[in-house]
Short mmCIF file of C-alpha atoms in Angstrom, two decimals:
data_model
loop_
_atom_site.label_atom_id
_atom_site.label_comp_id
_atom_site.label_asym_id
_atom_site.label_seq_id
_atom_site.Cartn_x
_atom_site.Cartn_y
_atom_site.Cartn_z
CA MET A 14 0.46 8.30 -4.51
CA ALA A 15 3.95 9.16 -3.59
CA PRO A 16 6.80 6.27 -3.67
CA GLN A 17 7.10 6.69 0.52
CA VAL A 18 3.26 6.27 1.18
CA MET A 19 3.12 3.02 -0.67
CA LEU A 20 5.84 2.20 1.70
CA GLY A 21 4.00 3.30 4.95
CA GLN A 22 5.60 6.36 5.23
CA TYR A 23 3.30 9.44 5.44
CA THR A 24 5.02 12.91 5.95
CA SER A 25 4.40 16.40 4.21
CA LYS A 26 6.86 15.84 1.39
CA ALA A 27 3.96 13.03 -0.22
CA ASP A 28 1.48 16.16 -0.63
CA VAL A 29 4.06 17.95 -2.02
CA TRP A 30 4.69 14.86 -4.40
CA SER A 31 1.13 15.33 -5.34
CA ILE A 32 1.11 18.94 -6.23
CA GLY A 33 4.08 17.55 -8.30
CA VAL A 34 1.84 14.88 -10.11
CA LEU A 35 -0.94 17.71 -10.54
CA ALA A 36 1.24 20.21 -12.29
CA TYR A 37 2.33 17.53 -14.64
CA MET A 38 -1.34 16.51 -15.58
CA LEU A 39 -2.26 20.06 -15.75
CA LEU A 40 0.88 21.12 -18.53
CA SER A 41 0.61 17.89 -20.56
CA SER A 42 -3.07 16.18 -20.14
CA HIS A 43 -1.39 13.32 -19.78
CA MET A 44 -0.62 11.49 -16.31
CA PRO A 45 3.19 11.23 -15.35
CA PHE A 46 2.96 7.64 -14.44
CA TYR A 47 0.71 5.45 -16.02
CA GLY A 48 0.04 1.55 -17.28
CA LYS A 49 -2.35 -0.70 -18.38
CA LYS A 50 -2.21 -2.65 -14.99
CA ARG A 51 -1.45 -1.22 -11.38
CA ARG A 52 1.50 -2.81 -10.80
CA HIS A 53 3.03 -1.30 -13.72
CA VAL A 54 1.81 2.26 -12.30
CA VAL A 55 3.20 1.10 -9.09
CA ALA A 56 6.97 0.45 -10.50
CA LYS A 57 7.14 3.40 -12.76
CA ILE A 58 6.46 5.52 -9.33
CA MET A 59 8.82 3.47 -7.25
CA LYS A 60 11.59 3.88 -10.09
CA CYS A 61 10.29 7.55 -10.49
CA SER A 62 10.06 6.65 -14.24
CA TYR A 63 8.45 9.89 -16.02
CA ASN A 64 9.58 12.20 -19.20
CA PHE A 65 9.06 15.23 -20.95
CA THR A 66 8.48 14.07 -24.37
CA GLY A 67 5.00 14.39 -26.52
CA ARG A 68 3.57 17.28 -28.36
CA HIS A 69 2.32 19.65 -25.10
CA TRP A 70 5.87 19.29 -23.40
CA LYS A 71 7.41 21.15 -26.57
CA ARG A 72 5.06 24.03 -25.66
CA ALA A 73 5.85 24.38 -21.99
CA SER A 74 8.58 26.09 -20.38
CA GLN A 75 12.15 25.37 -19.42
CA GLN A 76 10.71 26.37 -15.99
CA ALA A 77 7.52 25.12 -15.76
CA LYS A 78 9.51 21.30 -16.67
CA LEU A 79 11.96 22.29 -13.77
CA PHE A 80 9.40 22.84 -11.22
CA VAL A 81 7.52 19.26 -11.85
CA SER A 82 11.13 17.89 -11.88
CA GLU A 83 11.94 19.59 -8.38
CA LEU A 84 8.90 17.75 -7.06
CA LEU A 85 8.39 14.53 -8.31
CA ILE A 86 11.57 13.27 -6.64
CA PHE A 87 12.22 9.64 -4.93
CA ASP A 88 13.67 10.86 -2.07
CA PRO A 89 11.27 12.93 0.17
CA ASP A 90 14.16 14.83 1.84
CA ASP A 91 15.39 16.15 -1.80
CA ARG A 92 12.08 17.41 -2.45
CA PRO A 93 11.29 21.31 -1.50
CA THR A 94 9.22 21.99 1.19
CA ALA A 95 5.87 23.64 0.50
CA ALA A 96 6.92 27.21 1.32
CA GLU A 97 9.87 26.43 -1.01
CA ALA A 98 8.00 25.57 -3.99
CA GLN A 99 5.60 28.33 -3.76
CA SER A 100 8.44 30.36 -4.26
CA SER A 101 9.06 28.68 -7.48
CA VAL A 102 10.07 31.40 -10.40
CA TRP A 103 7.48 29.46 -12.56
CA LEU A 104 4.74 30.16 -10.24
CA ASN A 105 5.71 33.61 -10.01
CA LYS A 106 5.78 34.53 -13.34
CA ARG A 107 3.04 36.93 -14.68
CA PHE A 108 1.46 35.40 -17.82
CA ASP A 109 -0.84 37.20 -20.32
CA ALA A 110 -4.01 35.41 -20.60
CA SER A 111 -4.95 34.95 -24.31
CA ILE A 112 -8.53 33.42 -25.86
CA ARG A 113 -7.88 31.53 -28.98
CA SER A 114 -10.64 31.59 -31.48
CA VAL A 115 -11.79 29.01 -33.84
CA THR A 116 -8.69 29.42 -37.17
CA GLU A 117 -8.92 28.63 -40.63
CA ASP A 118 -6.50 26.00 -40.13
CA VAL A 119 -8.42 24.74 -37.07
CA MET A 120 -11.61 24.07 -39.51
CA ASP A 121 -9.09 22.75 -41.93
CA HIS A 122 -7.98 20.37 -39.29
CA VAL A 123 -12.20 19.67 -38.16
CA GLN A 124 -12.56 19.04 -41.83
CA ILE A 125 -10.23 16.38 -42.33
CA SER A 126 -11.21 14.81 -39.21
CA LEU A 127 -14.88 14.39 -40.35
CA GLU A 128 -13.90 12.97 -43.99
CA MET A 129 -11.46 10.28 -42.21
CA PHE A 130 -14.01 9.45 -39.27
CA SER A 131 -16.99 8.12 -41.80
CA SER A 132 -14.76 5.66 -43.10
CA TYR A 133 -14.02 4.17 -39.32
CA THR A 134 -15.77 0.69 -38.02
CA THR A 135 -18.25 1.36 -35.36
CA LEU A 136 -16.33 0.39 -32.77
CA LYS A 137 -13.68 2.85 -33.49
CA LYS A 138 -16.43 5.31 -33.19
CA LEU A 139 -17.41 4.06 -30.34
CA ALA A 140 -14.47 4.28 -28.50
CA LEU A 141 -14.27 8.10 -29.97
CA MET A 142 -17.40 9.04 -28.42
CA VAL A 143 -16.35 7.73 -25.33
CA ILE A 144 -12.81 9.74 -25.29
CA ALA A 145 -15.21 12.72 -26.47
CA HIS A 146 -17.28 12.65 -23.55
CA LYS A 147 -15.09 11.88 -20.78
CA SER A 148 -12.70 14.93 -22.69
CA THR A 149 -12.63 18.31 -20.65
CA SER A 150 -14.31 21.43 -21.46
CA GLU A 151 -10.87 23.18 -22.25
CA GLU A 152 -9.74 19.90 -24.39
CA ILE A 153 -13.10 20.51 -26.43
CA GLY A 154 -13.41 24.32 -26.44
CA LEU A 155 -12.05 24.43 -29.91
CA LEU A 156 -14.30 21.79 -31.44
CA ARG A 157 -17.33 23.22 -29.75
CA LYS A 158 -16.97 26.71 -31.38
CA ALA A 159 -16.51 25.06 -34.55
CA PHE A 160 -19.73 23.10 -34.11
CA SER A 161 -21.07 26.68 -33.72
CA LYS A 162 -19.54 27.37 -37.20
CA TYR A 163 -21.47 24.29 -38.63
CA ASP A 164 -24.74 25.11 -36.64
CA THR A 165 -25.47 27.98 -38.31
CA THR A 166 -29.21 28.30 -36.82
CA GLY A 167 -28.28 27.72 -33.55
CA ASP A 168 -30.68 24.97 -32.55
CA GLY A 169 -27.97 22.44 -31.33
CA THR A 170 -28.23 20.33 -34.32
CA ILE A 171 -25.95 20.03 -37.65
CA THR A 172 -28.07 19.53 -40.53
CA PHE A 173 -27.42 17.67 -44.11
CA PRO A 174 -27.97 21.82 -45.86
CA GLU A 175 -25.49 23.38 -42.79
CA PHE A 176 -23.41 20.43 -43.27
CA LYS A 177 -23.07 21.28 -46.72
CA GLU A 178 -22.97 24.61 -46.94
CA SER A 179 -19.93 24.64 -43.95
CA LEU A 180 -17.74 22.56 -46.19
CA ALA A 181 -18.66 24.14 -49.25
CA GLU A 182 -15.21 25.99 -49.94
CA TYR A 183 -14.00 22.73 -49.85
CA ALA A 184 -15.20 21.44 -53.60
CA TYR A 185 -16.72 18.03 -52.53
CA LYS A 186 -19.27 16.27 -54.31
CA GLU A 187 -22.89 16.19 -52.92
CA GLU A 188 -22.31 11.98 -52.75
CA GLU A 189 -19.01 12.70 -50.91
CA LEU A 190 -20.48 14.74 -48.65
CA GLU A 191 -23.44 12.26 -48.06
CA ILE A 192 -21.22 9.68 -46.99
CA MET A 193 -19.30 12.09 -44.45
CA PHE A 194 -22.50 13.49 -43.05
CA SER A 195 -24.11 9.40 -42.59
CA GLY A 196 -20.79 8.57 -41.31
CA ALA A 197 -21.08 11.03 -38.32
CA ASP A 198 -24.84 10.71 -37.79
CA ILE A 199 -24.36 7.22 -36.00
CA ASP A 200 -27.83 7.66 -34.23
CA GLY A 201 -29.06 7.76 -37.81
CA THR A 202 -31.75 10.59 -36.83
CA GLY A 203 -30.89 12.64 -40.00
CA ARG A 204 -29.09 15.72 -37.67
CA LEU A 205 -25.72 15.38 -36.33
CA SER A 206 -25.61 16.02 -32.15
CA TYR A 207 -23.07 17.98 -30.57
CA THR A 208 -21.95 14.63 -29.12
CA GLU A 209 -21.84 13.00 -32.33
CA PHE A 210 -19.95 16.46 -34.21
CA LEU A 211 -17.26 15.83 -31.16
CA ALA A 212 -16.95 12.11 -31.34
CA ALA A 213 -16.13 12.65 -35.31
CA THR A 214 -13.80 15.93 -34.91
CA ILE A 215 -11.75 14.63 -31.30
CA GLU A 216 -8.99 13.48 -33.39
CA ALA A 217 -8.38 17.03 -34.77
CA THR A 218 -7.50 17.78 -31.13
CA GLY A 219 -4.53 15.90 -30.69
CA TYR A 220 -5.07 13.66 -27.64
CA ILE A 221 -6.01 10.42 -28.75
CA THR A 222 -3.00 8.89 -26.59
CA GLU A 223 -2.93 5.28 -25.74
CA GLU A 224 -3.54 6.25 -22.25
CA ARG A 225 -7.16 7.65 -23.22
CA LEU A 226 -7.80 4.42 -26.02
CA ALA A 227 -6.98 2.92 -22.43
CA GLU A 228 -9.85 4.34 -20.79
CA ALA A 229 -12.13 3.85 -23.76
CA PHE A 230 -11.40 0.12 -24.35
CA ASP A 231 -12.31 -0.03 -20.24
CA ARG A 232 -15.50 1.84 -20.52
CA LEU A 233 -16.62 -0.55 -23.35
CA ASP A 234 -15.35 -3.95 -21.36
CA ALA A 235 -17.33 -3.10 -18.92
CA ASP A 236 -17.28 -6.28 -16.77
CA ASP A 237 -13.70 -6.22 -16.91
CA SER A 238 -13.00 -9.42 -18.90
CA GLY A 239 -9.93 -7.67 -20.22
CA TYR A 240 -11.71 -8.03 -23.90
CA ILE A 241 -15.01 -5.96 -25.41
CA THR A 242 -17.83 -8.97 -26.32
CA ILE A 243 -21.01 -9.34 -27.82
CA GLN A 244 -22.68 -8.49 -24.20
CA ASN A 245 -20.38 -5.58 -23.66
CA LEU A 246 -22.22 -3.84 -27.25
CA ARG A 247 -25.69 -4.62 -26.31
CA GLU A 248 -25.03 -3.29 -22.68
CA ILE A 249 -23.86 -0.41 -24.38
CA LEU A 250 -25.93 -0.04 -27.93
CA GLY A 251 -29.29 -1.32 -26.38
CA ASP A 252 -31.34 -4.71 -26.19
CA GLU A 253 -33.50 -3.37 -29.47
CA ILE A 254 -30.37 -3.90 -31.47
CA PRO A 255 -30.61 -6.89 -33.63
CA ALA A 256 -27.91 -9.72 -33.01
CA LYS A 257 -26.90 -9.70 -36.95
CA VAL A 258 -25.87 -5.46 -36.59
CA LEU A 259 -23.53 -6.90 -33.41
CA ASP A 260 -22.08 -9.71 -35.13
CA GLU A 261 -21.35 -7.42 -38.13
CA ILE A 262 -19.59 -4.94 -35.50
CA MET A 263 -17.58 -7.57 -34.30
CA ASP A 264 -16.32 -8.84 -37.38
CA GLU A 265 -15.47 -5.61 -38.17
CA SER A 266 -12.72 -5.23 -35.73
CA ASP A 267 -12.15 -9.11 -35.12
CA VAL A 268 -8.85 -10.20 -36.12
CA THR A 269 -8.17 -13.15 -34.53
CA HIS A 270 -11.71 -14.30 -34.95
CA ASP A 271 -12.61 -15.33 -31.68
CA HIS A 272 -15.83 -13.58 -31.36
CA ARG A 273 -13.97 -10.96 -28.54
CA ILE A 274 -11.87 -8.17 -29.10
CA SER A 275 -8.70 -8.10 -27.09
CA TYR A 276 -6.81 -4.64 -26.40
CA ASP A 277 -4.10 -5.31 -28.71
CA GLU A 278 -6.84 -5.32 -31.47
CA PHE A 279 -8.84 -2.47 -30.10
CA LEU A 280 -5.32 -0.62 -30.68
CA MET A 281 -4.90 -2.04 -34.18
CA LEU A 282 -7.60 0.02 -35.08
CA PHE A 283 -5.64 3.40 -34.19
CA ASP A 284 -3.19 2.47 -36.67
CA GLU A 285 0.31 3.88 -36.84
CA HIS A 286 0.07 5.29 -40.08
CA LEU A 287 -2.83 7.31 -38.99
CA GLU A 288 -0.54 10.49 -39.51
CA GLU A 289 0.63 9.42 -42.94
CA LYS A 290 -3.39 9.39 -43.90
CA ARG A 291 -4.27 12.92 -42.33
CA TYR A 292 -0.93 14.18 -44.29
CA SER A 293 -2.50 12.52 -47.10
CA ALA A 294 -5.69 13.97 -47.00
CA LEU A 295 -4.26 17.64 -46.07
CA GLN A 296 -2.79 17.41 -48.97
CA THR A 297 -5.61 17.02 -51.06
CA MET A 298 -7.51 19.27 -48.81
CA VAL A 299 -5.34 22.06 -50.19
CA ASN A 300 -5.40 21.31 -53.37
CA ARG A 301 -9.26 21.35 -53.52
CA LYS A 302 -9.57 24.50 -51.84
CA LEU A 303 -7.01 25.89 -54.31
CA THR A 304 -9.76 25.18 -57.43
CA ARG A 305 -12.50 27.32 -55.11
CA SER A 306 -10.45 30.34 -54.23
CA THR A 307 -8.18 33.11 -55.19
CA TYR A 308 -6.39 33.44 -52.26
CA GLN A 309 -3.27 31.56 -51.10
CA SER A 310 -3.99 28.29 -49.14
CA PRO A 311 -1.88 27.40 -45.58
CA SER A 312 0.85 24.99 -46.57
CA VAL A 313 0.69 21.88 -45.45
CA SER A 314 3.25 21.95 -43.46
CA THR A 315 1.34 25.07 -41.50
CA LEU A 316 -1.50 22.89 -41.50
CA LEU A 317 0.28 19.89 -40.06
CA GLU A 318 1.62 22.22 -37.23
CA THR A 319 -1.56 23.72 -36.13
CA SER A 320 -2.85 19.86 -35.03
CA SER A 321 0.02 20.03 -31.99
CA SER A 322 -1.30 23.06 -30.95
CA ILE A 323 -5.11 22.84 -30.71
CA GLU A 324 -6.25 24.15 -27.24
CA GLU A 325 -7.66 26.90 -25.44
CA GLU A 326 -8.61 28.91 -22.25
CA ASP A 327 -12.31 28.65 -22.92
CA ASP A 328 -14.21 31.49 -21.27
CA GLU A 329 -18.04 30.19 -22.37
CA SER A 330 -19.87 27.67 -19.88
CA PRO A 331 -19.40 23.81 -21.45
CA ILE A 332 -22.48 22.30 -23.73
CA SER A 333 -23.14 19.00 -21.79
CA VAL A 334 -22.18 16.19 -23.34
CA SER A 335 -24.60 13.27 -23.45
CA PRO A 336 -23.58 9.78 -22.30
CA ILE A 337 -23.62 7.00 -24.55
CA THR A 338 -26.69 5.18 -24.46
CA LYS A 339 -28.24 3.95 -27.73
CA PHE A 340 -27.24 3.94 -31.24
CA ALA A 341 -29.54 3.04 -34.03
CA ILE A 342 -26.15 1.38 -36.33
CA LYS A 343 -26.80 1.78 -40.11
#
């Protein structure tokens, strides 16, 4: 919503502002004005406070940023008309279409995500499943292709033998593979569904921002109490889940021991050292591959750079992501 609309003034320039907001979101996968509370969002809009930071903007051209900044101007008189905006150099530039395939580097990041996912608390796994469920086909396009590489029989699920075969080059021990597979098998069926695979690998896309985490928290905090409670977990996981199991899930993340999870406690699940852990895991992974291969493994720096560019133009019909209903918690 444009600043002047909040002041009760609506003109065609408000629509130009809206186009600027949409362009910002399409280029970055984030909203330009974000806050946990509505008043925080309003304050940022009225100050016209936004920026072009973040990994997605590193790939955006200066012309794209200029187009957005010309539309997201506080004073409507300083904004271009729709016709003027339409003549933007950026909008009229010709782009070569390209469709990315799943590279070895992408598969390496998928493998690291699977390894790290197995050590997460149940609540963090549920949060990542919510984020995966709410992701667009563009955001998860490469993960869908990665899933197809694991699902060698094409039946829509990944069995342990398929999982083991797909990770053969990483020289894991049998027990390590069993831990990773069990950690991703959230519903305990002995097979990884597409939704489970997405939850376990969504971090490989680099789309886990605080905005996404806030959305996941709001989904888990179904009654909007400001906390994730035992009742919230029961509504998500189902009435058949024993109370003892729900208590264990709560205790894993309840830092203040008040039997509920605040937003700050929830954010602590996604700690600031996550990238350091991924870097360490990538180093270990490179060493694993060197023991299994005679070719030159990609450098760690190359692998890390890849994490900032996992996105694609998807040319296939999206596989539907089943909603969160029941989980058999082991």
